[in-house]
PDB file of C-alpha atoms in Angstrom:
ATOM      1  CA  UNK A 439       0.000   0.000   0.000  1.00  0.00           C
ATOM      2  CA  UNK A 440       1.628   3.205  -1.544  1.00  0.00           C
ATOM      3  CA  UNK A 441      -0.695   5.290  -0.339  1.00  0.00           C
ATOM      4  CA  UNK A 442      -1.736   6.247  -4.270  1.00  0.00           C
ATOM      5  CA  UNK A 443      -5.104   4.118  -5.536  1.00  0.00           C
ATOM      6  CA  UNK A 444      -5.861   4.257  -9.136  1.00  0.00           C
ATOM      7  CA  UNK A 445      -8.926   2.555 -10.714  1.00  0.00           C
ATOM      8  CA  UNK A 446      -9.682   0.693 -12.655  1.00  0.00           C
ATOM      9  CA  UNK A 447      -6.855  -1.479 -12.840  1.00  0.00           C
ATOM     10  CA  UNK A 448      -7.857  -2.851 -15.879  1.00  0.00           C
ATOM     11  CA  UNK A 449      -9.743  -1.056 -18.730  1.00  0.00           C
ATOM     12  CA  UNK A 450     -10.422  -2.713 -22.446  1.00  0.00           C
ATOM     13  CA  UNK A 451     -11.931  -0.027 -24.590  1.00  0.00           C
ATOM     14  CA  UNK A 452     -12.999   0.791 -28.070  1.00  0.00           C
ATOM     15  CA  UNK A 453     -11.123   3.207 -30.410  1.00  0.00           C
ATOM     16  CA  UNK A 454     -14.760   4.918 -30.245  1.00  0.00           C
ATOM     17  CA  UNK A 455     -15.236   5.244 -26.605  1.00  0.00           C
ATOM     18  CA  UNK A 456     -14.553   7.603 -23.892  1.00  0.00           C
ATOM     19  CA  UNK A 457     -13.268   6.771 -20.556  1.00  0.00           C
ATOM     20  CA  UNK A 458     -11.685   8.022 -18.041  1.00  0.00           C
ATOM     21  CA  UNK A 459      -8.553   6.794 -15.109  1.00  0.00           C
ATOM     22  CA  UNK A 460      -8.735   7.771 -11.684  1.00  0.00           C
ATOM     23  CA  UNK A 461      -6.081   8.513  -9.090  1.00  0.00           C
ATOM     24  CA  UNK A 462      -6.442   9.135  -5.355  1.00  0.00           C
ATOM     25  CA  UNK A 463      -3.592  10.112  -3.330  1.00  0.00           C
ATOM     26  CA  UNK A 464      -3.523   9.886   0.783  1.00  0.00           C
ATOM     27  CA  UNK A 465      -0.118  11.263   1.241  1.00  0.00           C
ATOM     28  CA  UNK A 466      -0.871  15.386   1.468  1.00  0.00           C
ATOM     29  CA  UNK A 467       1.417  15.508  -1.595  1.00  0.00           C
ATOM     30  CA  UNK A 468       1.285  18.651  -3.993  1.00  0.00           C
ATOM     31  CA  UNK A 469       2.274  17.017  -6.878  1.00  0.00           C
ATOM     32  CA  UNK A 470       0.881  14.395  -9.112  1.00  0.00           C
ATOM     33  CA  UNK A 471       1.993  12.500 -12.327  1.00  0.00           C
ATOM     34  CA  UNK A 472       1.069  10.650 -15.190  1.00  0.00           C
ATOM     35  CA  UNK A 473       3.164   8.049 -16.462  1.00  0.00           C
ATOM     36  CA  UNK A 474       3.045   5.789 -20.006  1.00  0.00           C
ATOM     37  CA  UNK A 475       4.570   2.049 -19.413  1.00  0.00           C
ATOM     38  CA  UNK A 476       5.162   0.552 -22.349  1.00  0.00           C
ATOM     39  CA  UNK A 477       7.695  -3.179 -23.051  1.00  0.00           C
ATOM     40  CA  UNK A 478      10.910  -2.467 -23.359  1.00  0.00           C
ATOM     41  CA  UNK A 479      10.289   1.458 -22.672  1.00  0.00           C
ATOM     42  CA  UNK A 480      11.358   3.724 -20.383  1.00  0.00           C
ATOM     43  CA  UNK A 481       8.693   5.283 -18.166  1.00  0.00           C
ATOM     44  CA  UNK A 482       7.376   8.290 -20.295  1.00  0.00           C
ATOM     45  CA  UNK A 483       6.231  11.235 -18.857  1.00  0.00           C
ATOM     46  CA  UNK A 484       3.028  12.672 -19.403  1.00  0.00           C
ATOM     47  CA  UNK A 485       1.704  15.403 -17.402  1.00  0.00           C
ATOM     48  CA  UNK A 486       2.628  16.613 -13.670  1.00  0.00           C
ATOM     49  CA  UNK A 487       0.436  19.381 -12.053  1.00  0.00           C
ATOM     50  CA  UNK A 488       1.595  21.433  -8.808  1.00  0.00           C
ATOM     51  CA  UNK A 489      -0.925  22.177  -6.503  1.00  0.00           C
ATOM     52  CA  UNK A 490      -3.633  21.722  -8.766  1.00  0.00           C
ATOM     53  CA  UNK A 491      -1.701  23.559 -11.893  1.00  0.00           C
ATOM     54  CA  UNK A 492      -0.054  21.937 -14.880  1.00  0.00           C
ATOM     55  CA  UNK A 493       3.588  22.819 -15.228  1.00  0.00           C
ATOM     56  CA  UNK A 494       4.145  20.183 -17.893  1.00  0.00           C
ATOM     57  CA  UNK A 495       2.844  18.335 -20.900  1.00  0.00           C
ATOM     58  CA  UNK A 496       5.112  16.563 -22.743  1.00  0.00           C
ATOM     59  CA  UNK A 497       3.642  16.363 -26.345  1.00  0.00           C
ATOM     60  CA  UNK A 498       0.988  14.434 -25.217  1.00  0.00           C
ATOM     61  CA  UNK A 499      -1.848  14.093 -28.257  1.00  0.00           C
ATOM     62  CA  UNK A 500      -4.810  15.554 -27.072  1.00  0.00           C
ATOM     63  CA  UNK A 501      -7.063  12.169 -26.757  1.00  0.00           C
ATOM     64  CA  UNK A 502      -5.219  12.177 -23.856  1.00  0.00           C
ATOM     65  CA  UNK A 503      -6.763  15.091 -21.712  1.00  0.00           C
ATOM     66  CA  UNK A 504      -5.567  15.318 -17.880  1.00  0.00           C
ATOM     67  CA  UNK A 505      -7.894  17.252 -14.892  1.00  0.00           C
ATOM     68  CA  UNK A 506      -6.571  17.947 -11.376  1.00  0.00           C
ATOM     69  CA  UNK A 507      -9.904  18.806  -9.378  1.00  0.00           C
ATOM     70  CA  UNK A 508      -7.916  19.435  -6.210  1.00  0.00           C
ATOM     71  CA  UNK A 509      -4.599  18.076  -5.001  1.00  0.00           C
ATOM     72  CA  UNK A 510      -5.380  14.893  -3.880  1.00  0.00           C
ATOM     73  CA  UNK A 511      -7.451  13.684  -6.898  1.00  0.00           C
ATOM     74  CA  UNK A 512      -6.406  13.387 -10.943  1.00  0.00           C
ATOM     75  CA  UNK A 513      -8.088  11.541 -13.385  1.00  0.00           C
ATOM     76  CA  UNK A 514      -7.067  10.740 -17.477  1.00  0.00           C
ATOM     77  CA  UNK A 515      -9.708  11.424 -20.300  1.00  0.00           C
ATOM     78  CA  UNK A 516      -9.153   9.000 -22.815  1.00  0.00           C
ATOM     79  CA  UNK A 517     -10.858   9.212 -25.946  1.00  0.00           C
ATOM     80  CA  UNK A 518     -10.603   8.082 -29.871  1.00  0.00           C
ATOM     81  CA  UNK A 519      -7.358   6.159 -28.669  1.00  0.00           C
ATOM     82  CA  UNK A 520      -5.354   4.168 -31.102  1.00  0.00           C
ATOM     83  CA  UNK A 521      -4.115   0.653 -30.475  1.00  0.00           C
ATOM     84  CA  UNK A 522      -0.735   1.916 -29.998  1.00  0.00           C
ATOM     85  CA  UNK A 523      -2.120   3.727 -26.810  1.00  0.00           C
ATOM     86  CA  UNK A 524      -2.527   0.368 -25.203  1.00  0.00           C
ATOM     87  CA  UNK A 525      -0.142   0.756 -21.896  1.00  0.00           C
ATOM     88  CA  UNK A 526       0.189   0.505 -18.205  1.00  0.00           C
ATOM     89  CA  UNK A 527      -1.069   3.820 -17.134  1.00  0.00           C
ATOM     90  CA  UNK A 528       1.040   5.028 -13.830  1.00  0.00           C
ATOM     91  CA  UNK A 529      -0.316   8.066 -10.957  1.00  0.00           C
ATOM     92  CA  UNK A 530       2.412   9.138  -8.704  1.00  0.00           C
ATOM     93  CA  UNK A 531       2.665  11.379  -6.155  1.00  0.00           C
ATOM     94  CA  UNK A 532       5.436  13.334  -4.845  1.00  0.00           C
ATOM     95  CA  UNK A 533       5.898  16.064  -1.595  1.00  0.00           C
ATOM     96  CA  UNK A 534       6.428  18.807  -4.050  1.00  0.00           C
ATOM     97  CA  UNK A 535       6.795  19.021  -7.792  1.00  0.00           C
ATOM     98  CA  UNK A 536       9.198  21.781  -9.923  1.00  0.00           C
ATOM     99  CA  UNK A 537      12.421  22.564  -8.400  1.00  0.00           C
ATOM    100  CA  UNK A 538      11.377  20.997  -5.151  1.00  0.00           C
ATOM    101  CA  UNK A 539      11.475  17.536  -6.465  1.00  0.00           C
ATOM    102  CA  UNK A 540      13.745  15.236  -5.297  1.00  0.00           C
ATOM    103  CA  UNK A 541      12.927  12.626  -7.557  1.00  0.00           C
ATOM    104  CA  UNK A 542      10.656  10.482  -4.638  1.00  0.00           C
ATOM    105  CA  UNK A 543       7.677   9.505  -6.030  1.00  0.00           C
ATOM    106  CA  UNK A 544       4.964   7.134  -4.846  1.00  0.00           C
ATOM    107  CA  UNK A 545       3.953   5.199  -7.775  1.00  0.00           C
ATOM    108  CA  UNK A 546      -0.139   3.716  -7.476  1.00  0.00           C
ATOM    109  CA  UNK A 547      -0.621  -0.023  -9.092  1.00  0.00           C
ATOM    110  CA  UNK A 548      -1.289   0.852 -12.705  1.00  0.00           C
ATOM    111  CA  UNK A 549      -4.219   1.066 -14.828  1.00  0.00           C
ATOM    112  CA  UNK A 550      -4.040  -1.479 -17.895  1.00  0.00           C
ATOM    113  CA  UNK A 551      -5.042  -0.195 -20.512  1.00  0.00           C
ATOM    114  CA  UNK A 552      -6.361  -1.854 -23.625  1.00  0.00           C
ATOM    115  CA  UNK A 553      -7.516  -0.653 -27.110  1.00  0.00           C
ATOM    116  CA  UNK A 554      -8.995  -2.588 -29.640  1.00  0.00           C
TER     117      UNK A 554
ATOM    118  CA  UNK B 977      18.104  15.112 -24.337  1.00  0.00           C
ATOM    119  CA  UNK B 978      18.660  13.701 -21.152  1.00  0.00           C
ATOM    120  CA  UNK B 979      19.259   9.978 -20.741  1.00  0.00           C
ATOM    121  CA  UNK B 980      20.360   6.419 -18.885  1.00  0.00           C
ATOM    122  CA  UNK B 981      21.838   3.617 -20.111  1.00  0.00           C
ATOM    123  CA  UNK B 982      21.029   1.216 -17.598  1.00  0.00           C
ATOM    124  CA  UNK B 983      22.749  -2.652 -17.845  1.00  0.00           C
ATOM    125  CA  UNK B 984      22.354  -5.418 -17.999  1.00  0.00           C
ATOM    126  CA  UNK B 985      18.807  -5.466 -19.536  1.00  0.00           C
ATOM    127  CA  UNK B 986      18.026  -8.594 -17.995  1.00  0.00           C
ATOM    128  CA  UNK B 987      20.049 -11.158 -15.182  1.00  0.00           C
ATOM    129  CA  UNK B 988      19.276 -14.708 -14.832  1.00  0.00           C
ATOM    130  CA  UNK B 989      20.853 -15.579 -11.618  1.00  0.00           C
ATOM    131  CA  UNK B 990      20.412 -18.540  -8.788  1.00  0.00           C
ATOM    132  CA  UNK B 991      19.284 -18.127  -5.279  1.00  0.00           C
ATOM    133  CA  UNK B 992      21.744 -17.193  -2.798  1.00  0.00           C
ATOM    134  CA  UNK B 993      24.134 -14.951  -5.845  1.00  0.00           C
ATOM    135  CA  UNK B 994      25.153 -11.241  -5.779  1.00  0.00           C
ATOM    136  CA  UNK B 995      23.556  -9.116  -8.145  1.00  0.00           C
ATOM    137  CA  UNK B 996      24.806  -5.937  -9.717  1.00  0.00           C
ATOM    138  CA  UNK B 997      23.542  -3.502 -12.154  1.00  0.00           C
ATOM    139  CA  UNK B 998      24.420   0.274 -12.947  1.00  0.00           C
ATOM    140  CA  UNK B 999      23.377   3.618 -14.693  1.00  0.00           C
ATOM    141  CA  UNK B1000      24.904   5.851 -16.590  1.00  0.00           C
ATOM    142  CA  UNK B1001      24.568   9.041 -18.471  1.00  0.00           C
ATOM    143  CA  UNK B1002      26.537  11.923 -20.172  1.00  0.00           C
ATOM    144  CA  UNK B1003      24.559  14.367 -18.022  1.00  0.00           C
ATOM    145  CA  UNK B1004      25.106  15.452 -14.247  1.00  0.00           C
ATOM    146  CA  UNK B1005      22.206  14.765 -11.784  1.00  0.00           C
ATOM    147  CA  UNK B1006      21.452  16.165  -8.338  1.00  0.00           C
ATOM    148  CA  UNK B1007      20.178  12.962  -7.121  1.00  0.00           C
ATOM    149  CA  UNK B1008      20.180   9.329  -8.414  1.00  0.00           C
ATOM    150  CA  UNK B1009      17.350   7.115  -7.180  1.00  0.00           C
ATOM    151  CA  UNK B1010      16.869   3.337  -7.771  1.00  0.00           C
ATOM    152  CA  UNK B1011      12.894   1.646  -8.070  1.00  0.00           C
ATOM    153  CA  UNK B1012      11.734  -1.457  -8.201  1.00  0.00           C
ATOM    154  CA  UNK B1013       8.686  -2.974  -9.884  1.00  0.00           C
ATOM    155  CA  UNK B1014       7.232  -6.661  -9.082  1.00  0.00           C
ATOM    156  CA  UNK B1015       4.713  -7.964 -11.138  1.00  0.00           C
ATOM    157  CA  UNK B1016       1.600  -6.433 -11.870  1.00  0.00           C
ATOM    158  CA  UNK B1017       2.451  -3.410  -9.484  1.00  0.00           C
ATOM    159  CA  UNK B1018       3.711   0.379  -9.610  1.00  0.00           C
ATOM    160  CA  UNK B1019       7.009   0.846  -8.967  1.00  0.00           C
ATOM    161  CA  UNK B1020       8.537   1.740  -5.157  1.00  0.00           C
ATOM    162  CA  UNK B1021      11.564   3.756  -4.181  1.00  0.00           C
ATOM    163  CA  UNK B1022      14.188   1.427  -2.627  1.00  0.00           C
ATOM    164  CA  UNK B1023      17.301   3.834  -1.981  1.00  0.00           C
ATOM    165  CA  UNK B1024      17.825   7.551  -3.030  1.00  0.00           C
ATOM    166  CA  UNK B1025      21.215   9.132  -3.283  1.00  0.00           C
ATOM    167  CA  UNK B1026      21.368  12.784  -2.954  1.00  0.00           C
ATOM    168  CA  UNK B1027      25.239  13.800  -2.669  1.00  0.00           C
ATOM    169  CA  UNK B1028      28.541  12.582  -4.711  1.00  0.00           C
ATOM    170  CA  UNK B1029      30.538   9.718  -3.645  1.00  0.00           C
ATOM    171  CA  UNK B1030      27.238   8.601  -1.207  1.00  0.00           C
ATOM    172  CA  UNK B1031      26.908   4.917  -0.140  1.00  0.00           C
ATOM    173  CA  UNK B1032      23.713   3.403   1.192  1.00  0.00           C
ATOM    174  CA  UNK B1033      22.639   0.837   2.245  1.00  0.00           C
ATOM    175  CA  UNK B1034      18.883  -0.623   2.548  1.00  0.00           C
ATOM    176  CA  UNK B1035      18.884  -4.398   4.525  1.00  0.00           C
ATOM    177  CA  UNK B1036      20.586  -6.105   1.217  1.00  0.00           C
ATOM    178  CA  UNK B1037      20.842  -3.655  -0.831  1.00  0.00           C
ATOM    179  CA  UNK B1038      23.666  -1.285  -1.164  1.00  0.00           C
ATOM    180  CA  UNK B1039      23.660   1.791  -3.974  1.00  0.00           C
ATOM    181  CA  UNK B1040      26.117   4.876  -4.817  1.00  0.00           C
ATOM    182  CA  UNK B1041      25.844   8.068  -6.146  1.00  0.00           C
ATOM    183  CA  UNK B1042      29.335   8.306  -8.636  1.00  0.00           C
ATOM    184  CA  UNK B1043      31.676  11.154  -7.668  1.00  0.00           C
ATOM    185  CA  UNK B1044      31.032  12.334 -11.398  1.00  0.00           C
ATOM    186  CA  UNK B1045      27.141  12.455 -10.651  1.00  0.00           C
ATOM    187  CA  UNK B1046      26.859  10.609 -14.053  1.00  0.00           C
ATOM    188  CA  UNK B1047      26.306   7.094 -12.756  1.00  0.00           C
ATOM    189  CA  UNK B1048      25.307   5.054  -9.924  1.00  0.00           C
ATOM    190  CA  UNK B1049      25.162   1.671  -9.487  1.00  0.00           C
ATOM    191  CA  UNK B1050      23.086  -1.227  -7.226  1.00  0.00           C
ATOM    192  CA  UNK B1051      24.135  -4.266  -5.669  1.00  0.00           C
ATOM    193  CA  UNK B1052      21.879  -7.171  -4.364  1.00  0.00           C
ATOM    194  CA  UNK B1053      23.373  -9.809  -1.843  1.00  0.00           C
ATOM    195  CA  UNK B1054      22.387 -13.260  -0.905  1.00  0.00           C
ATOM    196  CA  UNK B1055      19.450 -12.452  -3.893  1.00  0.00           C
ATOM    197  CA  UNK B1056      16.195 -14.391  -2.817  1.00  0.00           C
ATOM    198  CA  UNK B1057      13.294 -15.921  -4.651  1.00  0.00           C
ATOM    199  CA  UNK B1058      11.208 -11.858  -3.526  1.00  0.00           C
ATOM    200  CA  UNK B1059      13.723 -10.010  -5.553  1.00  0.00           C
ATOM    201  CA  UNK B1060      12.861 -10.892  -9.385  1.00  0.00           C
ATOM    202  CA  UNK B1061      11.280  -8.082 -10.545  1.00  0.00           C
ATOM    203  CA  UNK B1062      12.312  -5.120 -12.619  1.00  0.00           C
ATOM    204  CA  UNK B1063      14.979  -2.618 -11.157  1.00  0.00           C
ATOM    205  CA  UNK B1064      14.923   1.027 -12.358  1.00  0.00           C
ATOM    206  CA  UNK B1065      17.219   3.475 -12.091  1.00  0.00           C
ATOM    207  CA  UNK B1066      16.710   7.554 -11.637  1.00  0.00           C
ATOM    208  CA  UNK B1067      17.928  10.670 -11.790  1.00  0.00           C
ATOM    209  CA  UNK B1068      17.024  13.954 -11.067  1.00  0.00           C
ATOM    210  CA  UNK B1069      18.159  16.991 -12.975  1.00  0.00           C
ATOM    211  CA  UNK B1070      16.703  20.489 -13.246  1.00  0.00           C
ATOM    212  CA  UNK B1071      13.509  19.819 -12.663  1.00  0.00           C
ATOM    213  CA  UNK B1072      12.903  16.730 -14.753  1.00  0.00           C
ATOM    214  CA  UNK B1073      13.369  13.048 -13.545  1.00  0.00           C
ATOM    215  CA  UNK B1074      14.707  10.999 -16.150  1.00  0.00           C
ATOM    216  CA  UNK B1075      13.964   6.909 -15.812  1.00  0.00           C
ATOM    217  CA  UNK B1076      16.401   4.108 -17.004  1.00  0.00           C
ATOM    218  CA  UNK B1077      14.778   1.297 -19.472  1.00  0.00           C
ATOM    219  CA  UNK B1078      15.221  -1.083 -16.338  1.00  0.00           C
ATOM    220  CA  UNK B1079      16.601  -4.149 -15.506  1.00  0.00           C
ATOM    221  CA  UNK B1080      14.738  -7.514 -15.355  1.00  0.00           C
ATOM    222  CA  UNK B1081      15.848  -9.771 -12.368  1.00  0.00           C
ATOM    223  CA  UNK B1082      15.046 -13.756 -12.829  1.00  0.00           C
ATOM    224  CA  UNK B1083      15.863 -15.932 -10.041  1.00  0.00           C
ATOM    225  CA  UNK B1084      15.941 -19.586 -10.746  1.00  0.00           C
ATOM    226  CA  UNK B1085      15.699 -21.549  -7.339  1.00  0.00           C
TER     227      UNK B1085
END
């Protein structure tokens, strides 16, 4: 138990559909993180917001849309995804994002992602 | 950019050998951090490094920081059957954290 919950951990989905990952962290961290996992990849950034605000996007295509409600709370719009999208989706958390990162972060389980 | 070359890609090893992997990059890092990642789970922070020439240890594992601040490596001793996974290192730079490709530990018993 990281302390970072992300559901669902699994997720099969049509290039048609929208859905959406969730991540919950219980740490009273002000930064949060979205990861790509991909074989035989290193983890890819995707977005990281700092109390609340995005600081980065790293030429994410927009089916991918992120939304930080509040510090503790990011989810992952995913719609009209390609096949090539299929991944293990990874929330962290860290005390502070920017210059204040050490590099700490507390990964959650993954969400496993699958497009057909 | 900003990258690690992490070896080997893969160990096949027995129960009860030494393990060692390393990083390295042609960039300097504040702080080198090594993960690991079992099956079917996120990745969690084993040791982080935050000063040149540091050594430390966590139970079995030992890691150091290189006195360039361009590499680090990771040792496992006495590996046991909980220890396959995948081991990742990390470094921090100005504000970005940069992930190696991993290593993939087998463990035959």
């Amino acid at each position: 138990e990281t302390g970072v919950t992300q559901t669902p951990r699994h997720l099969v989905m049509g290039m048609t559909n929208k859905k959406s990952l969730k991540c919950e962290q219980h740490l009273g961290h002000n930064a949060m993180y979205w990861y790509k996992q991909s074989a035989k990849k290193p983890l890819e950034l995707m977005f990281v917001y700092s109390l609340e605000e995005r600081v980065e996007n790293n030429s994410v295509p927009s089916r991918f849309s992120p939304e930080c409600p509040n510090s503790s709370h990011l989810f992952l719009h995913l719609h009209t995804l390609q096949p090539e999208d299929s991944a293990l989706y990874l929330c962290a958390s860290s005390r502070e994002g920017g210059w204040g990162n050490t590099g700490e972060l507390f990964f959650g389980e993954g969400s496993r992602l699958t497009v057909l | 950019g900003q990258q690690l070359n992490q070896s080997p890609q893969s160990m096949f090893i027995q129960e009860g050998e030494d393990v060692s992997m390393n990083c390295t990059s042609s960039s300097i890092f504040n702080t080198w951090l090594w993960y690991k990642q079992d099956p079917g789970e996120g990745p969690v922070l084993l040791i982080a490094l935050y000063k040149a020439g540091e050594l430390t240890s966590n139970g079995r594992l030992t890691a150091q920081f290189g006195i360039t601040r361009k590499d680090s490596f990771l040792n496992i001793s006495a590996s046991i059957p909980s220890d396959v996974g995948i081991y990742f290192c990390a470094a921090q730079g100005a504000q970005k954290l940069v992930f190696g490709q991993g290593t993939r530990l087998t463990i035959n018993p």
